[in-house]
Short mmCIF file of C-alpha atoms in Angstrom, two decimals:
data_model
loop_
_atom_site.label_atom_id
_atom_site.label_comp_id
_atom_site.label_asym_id
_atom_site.label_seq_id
_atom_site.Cartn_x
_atom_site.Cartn_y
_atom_site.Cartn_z
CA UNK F 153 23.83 3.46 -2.23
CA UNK F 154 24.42 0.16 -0.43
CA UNK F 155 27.91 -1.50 -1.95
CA UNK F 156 29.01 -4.50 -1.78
CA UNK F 157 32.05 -6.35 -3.18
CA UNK F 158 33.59 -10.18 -3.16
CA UNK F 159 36.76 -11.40 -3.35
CA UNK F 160 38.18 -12.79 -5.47
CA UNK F 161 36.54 -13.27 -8.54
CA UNK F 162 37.82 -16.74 -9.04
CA UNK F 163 40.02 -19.12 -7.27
CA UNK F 164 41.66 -22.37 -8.34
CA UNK F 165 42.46 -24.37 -5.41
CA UNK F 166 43.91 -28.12 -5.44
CA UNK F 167 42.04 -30.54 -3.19
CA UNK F 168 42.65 -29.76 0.62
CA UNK F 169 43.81 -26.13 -0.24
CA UNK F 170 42.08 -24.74 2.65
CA UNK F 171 40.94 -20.64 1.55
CA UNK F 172 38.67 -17.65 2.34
CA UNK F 173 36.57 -16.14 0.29
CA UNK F 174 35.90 -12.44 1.10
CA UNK F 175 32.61 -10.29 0.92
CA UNK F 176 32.62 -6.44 1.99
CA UNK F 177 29.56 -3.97 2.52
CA UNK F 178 28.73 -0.95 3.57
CA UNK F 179 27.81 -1.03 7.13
CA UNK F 180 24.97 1.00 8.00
CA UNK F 181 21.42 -0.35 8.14
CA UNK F 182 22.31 -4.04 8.02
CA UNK F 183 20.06 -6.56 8.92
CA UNK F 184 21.85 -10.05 8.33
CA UNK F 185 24.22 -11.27 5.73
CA UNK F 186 23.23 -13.93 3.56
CA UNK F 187 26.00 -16.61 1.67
CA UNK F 188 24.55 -18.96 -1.19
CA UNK F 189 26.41 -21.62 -3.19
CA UNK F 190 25.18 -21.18 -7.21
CA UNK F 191 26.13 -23.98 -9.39
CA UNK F 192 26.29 -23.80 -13.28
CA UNK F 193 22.30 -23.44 -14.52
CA UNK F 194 20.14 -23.94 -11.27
CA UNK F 195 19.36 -21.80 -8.73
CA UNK F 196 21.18 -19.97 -5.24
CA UNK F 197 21.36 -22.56 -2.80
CA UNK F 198 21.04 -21.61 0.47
CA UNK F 199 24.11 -21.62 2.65
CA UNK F 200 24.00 -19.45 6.14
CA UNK F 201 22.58 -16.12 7.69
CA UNK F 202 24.82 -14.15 10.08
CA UNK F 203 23.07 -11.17 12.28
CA UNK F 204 26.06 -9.88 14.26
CA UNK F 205 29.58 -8.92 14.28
CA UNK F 206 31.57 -11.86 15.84
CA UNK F 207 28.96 -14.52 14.55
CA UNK F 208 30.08 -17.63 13.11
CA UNK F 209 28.37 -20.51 11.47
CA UNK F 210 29.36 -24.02 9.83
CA UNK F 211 28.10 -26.53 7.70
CA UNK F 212 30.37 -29.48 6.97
CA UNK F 213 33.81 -27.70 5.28
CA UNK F 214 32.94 -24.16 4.98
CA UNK F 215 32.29 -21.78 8.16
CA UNK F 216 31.08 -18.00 7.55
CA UNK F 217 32.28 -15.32 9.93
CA UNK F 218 31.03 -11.47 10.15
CA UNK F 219 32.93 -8.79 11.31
CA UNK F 220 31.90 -5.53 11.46
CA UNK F 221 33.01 -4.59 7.66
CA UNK F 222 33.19 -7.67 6.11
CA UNK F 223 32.24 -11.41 6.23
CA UNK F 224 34.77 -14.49 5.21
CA UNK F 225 33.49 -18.21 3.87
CA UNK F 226 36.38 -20.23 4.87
CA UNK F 227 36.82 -23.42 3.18
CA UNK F 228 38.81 -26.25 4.84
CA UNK F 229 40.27 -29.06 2.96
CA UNK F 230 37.85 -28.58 -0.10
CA UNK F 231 36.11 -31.29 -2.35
CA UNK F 232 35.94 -31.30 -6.08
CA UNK F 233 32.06 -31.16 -5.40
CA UNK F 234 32.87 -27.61 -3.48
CA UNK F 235 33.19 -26.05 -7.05
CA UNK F 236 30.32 -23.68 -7.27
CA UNK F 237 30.41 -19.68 -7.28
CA UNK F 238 29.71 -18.24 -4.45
CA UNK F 239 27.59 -15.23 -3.39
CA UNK F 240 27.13 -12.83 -0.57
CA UNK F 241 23.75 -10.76 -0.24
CA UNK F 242 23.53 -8.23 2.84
CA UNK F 243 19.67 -6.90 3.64
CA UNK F 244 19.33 -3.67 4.53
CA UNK F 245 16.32 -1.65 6.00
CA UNK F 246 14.62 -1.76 2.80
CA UNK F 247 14.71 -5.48 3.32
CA UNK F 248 16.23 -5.98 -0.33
CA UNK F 249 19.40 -8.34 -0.88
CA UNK F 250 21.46 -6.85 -2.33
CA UNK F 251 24.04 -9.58 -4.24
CA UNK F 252 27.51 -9.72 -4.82
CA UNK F 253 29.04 -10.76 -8.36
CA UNK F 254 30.49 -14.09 -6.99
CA UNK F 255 33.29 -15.82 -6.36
CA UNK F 256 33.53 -18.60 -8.73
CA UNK F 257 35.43 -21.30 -6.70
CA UNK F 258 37.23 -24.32 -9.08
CA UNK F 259 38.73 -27.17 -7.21
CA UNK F 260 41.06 -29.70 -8.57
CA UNK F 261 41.32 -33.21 -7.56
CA UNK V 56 8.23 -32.30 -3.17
CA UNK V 57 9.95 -29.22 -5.37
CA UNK V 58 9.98 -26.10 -3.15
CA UNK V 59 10.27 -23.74 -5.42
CA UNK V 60 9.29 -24.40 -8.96
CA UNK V 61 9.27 -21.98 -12.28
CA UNK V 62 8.16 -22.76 -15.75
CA UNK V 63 9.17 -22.93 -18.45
CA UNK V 64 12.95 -23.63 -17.69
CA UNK V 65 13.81 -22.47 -21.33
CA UNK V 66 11.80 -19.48 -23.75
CA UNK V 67 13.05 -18.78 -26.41
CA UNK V 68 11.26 -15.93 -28.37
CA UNK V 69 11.49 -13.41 -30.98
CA UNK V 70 11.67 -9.38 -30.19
CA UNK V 71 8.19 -7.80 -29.87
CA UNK V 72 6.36 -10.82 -28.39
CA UNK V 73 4.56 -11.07 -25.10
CA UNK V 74 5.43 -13.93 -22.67
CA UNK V 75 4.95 -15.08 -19.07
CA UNK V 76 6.84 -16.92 -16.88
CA UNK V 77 5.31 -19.20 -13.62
CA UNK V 78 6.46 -19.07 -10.10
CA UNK V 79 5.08 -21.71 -7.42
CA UNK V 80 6.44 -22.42 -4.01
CA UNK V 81 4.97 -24.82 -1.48
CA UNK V 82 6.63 -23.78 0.98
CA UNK V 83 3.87 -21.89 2.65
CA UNK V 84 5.44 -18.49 2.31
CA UNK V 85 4.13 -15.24 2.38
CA UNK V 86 6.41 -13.38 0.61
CA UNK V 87 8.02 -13.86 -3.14
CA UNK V 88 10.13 -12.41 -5.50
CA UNK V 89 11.64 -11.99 -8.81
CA UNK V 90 15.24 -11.77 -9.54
CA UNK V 91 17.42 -11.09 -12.94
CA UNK V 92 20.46 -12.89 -13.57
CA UNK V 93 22.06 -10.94 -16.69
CA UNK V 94 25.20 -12.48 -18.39
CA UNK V 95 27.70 -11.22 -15.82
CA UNK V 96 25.96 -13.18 -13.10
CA UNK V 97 24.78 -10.21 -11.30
CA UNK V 98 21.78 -11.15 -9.33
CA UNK V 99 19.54 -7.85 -8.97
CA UNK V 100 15.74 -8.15 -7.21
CA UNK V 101 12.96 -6.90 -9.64
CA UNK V 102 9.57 -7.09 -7.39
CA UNK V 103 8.21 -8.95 -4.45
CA UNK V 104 5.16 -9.62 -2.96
CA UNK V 105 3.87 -9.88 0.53
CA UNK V 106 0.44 -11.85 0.84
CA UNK V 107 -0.54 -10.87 -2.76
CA UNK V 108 0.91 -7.19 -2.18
CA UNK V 109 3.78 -5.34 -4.43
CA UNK V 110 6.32 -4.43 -1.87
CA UNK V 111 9.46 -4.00 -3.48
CA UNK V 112 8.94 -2.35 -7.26
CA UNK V 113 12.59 -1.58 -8.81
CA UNK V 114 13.67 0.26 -11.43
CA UNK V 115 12.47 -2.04 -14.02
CA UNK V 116 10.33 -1.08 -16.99
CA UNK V 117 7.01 -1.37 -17.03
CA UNK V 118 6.92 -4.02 -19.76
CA UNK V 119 7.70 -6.23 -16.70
CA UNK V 120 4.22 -6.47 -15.01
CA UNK V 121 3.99 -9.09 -12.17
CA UNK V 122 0.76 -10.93 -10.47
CA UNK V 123 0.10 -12.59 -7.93
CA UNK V 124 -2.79 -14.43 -7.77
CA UNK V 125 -2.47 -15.71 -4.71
CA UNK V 126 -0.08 -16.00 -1.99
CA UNK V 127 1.69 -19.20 -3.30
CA UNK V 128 2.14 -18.20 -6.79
CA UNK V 129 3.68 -15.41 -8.33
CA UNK V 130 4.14 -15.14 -12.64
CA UNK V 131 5.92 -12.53 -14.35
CA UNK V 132 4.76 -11.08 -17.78
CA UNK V 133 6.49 -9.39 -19.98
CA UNK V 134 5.13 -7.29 -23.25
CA UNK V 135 7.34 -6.15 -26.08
CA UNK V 136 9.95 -8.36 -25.81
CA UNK V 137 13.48 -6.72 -26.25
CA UNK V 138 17.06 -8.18 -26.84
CA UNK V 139 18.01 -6.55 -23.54
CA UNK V 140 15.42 -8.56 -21.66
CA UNK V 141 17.56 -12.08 -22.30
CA UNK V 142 19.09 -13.08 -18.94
CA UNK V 143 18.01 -15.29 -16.57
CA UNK V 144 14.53 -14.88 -14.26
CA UNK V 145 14.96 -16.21 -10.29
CA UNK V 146 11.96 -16.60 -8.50
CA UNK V 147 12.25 -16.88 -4.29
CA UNK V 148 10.23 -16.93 -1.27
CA UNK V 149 10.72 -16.64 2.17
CA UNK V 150 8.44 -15.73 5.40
CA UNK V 151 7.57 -12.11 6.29
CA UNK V 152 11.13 -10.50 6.62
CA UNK V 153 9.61 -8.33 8.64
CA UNK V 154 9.17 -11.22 11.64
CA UNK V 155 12.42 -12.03 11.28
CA UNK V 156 13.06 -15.94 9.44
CA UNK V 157 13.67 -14.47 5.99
CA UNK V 158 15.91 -16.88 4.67
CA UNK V 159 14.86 -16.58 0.60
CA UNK V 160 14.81 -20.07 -1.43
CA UNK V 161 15.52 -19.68 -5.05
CA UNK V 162 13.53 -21.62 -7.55
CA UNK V 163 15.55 -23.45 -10.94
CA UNK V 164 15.59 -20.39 -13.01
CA UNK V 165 13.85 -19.52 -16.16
CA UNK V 166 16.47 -19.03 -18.97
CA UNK V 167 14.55 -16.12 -22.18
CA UNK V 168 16.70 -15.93 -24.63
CA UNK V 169 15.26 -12.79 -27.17
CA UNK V 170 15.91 -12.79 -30.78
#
């Protein structure tokens, strides 16, 4: 059965505690990993899709990289307004994604 | 200019009812789905549809019937309401994932709450 895991559950960081956040899967049949942003009550917010092993991608403070286990959201410097959980969904052939619990990420002024 | 939409954002309801929840996207997908949030945050896919066809049919009961009426809606009803059934219901879309651009945008969320 396809697996896969994020870590850590939470983190606490003060503002401009640059982190990773780390998402593992199993490796056969994958066909992109996906990384939303879920705030408290609304929806999974798109983020980034990565294809390939040695892809990277940015958006303002956090850039996603994919190796060939696992994929890391690194956030530099982060905002107050960076507090969300995030969530890591690999697709597979069956063209499911399949979602990690979370991270839920807190970050203190 | 919502993209994707659900309604009602709340339902409360007693055990044993029947009750449906709306999906619309504007988007001009071809493809939706519906997703359950239970109280640990898991996020697990239920069903989707491609151009008003099931695709994806999980191991859900089949008190959860879905229907697509056409290829920019997609409700979900649900008979005999049970306690287990409270969580929270994600609807999505996204093109064919099949050519490729699959990127799948979340609607709001519908919270049931079964008493």
């Amino acid at each position: 059965e396809d697996q896969v895991t994020q870590s850590p559950e939470a983190l606490r960081l003060q503002e401009g505690e640059s982190s990773s956040l780390n998402c593992s899967y199993t490796v056969s049949g994958l066909r992109g990993l996906f990384w939303y942003r879920q705030d408290p009550g609304k929806g999974p917010e798109f983020l980034f899709t990565l294809y390939s092993a040695g892809e990277e991608k940015e958006k303002e403070r956090l850039k996603a990289t994919l190796t060939k286990k696992e994929s890391f959201l690194h956030i530099t410097a982060p905002k107050p307004e960076d507090s969300a959980t995030y969530l890591c969904a690999p697709r597979y052939n069956t063209d499911k994604l399949i979602f990690g619990t979370g991270t839920r990420l807190q970050v203190f002024p | 200019d919502t993209a994707v939409s659900q309604t009602p954002k709340y339902l409360v309801t007693q055990m044993g009812n029947d009750k449906s929840i709306k999906c619309e996207q504007n988007l001009g997908h071809d493809t939706m789905y519906w997703y359950k949030q239970d109280s640990k945050k898991f996020l697990k896919i239920m069903f989707s549809y491609n151009n008003k066809e099931l695709i994806i049919n999980e191991t859900v009961p089949n008190r959860f019937s879905p229907k697509s009426p056409d290829k920019a809606h997609l409700n979900l009803h649900i008979n005999s309401l049970e306690l287990g059934d409270s969580a929270v219901y994600f609807c999505a879309s996204s093109h064919d994932p099949q050519r490729g651009t699959d990127t799948q945008y979340f609607g709001p969320g519908t919270r049931l709450t079964v008493l």
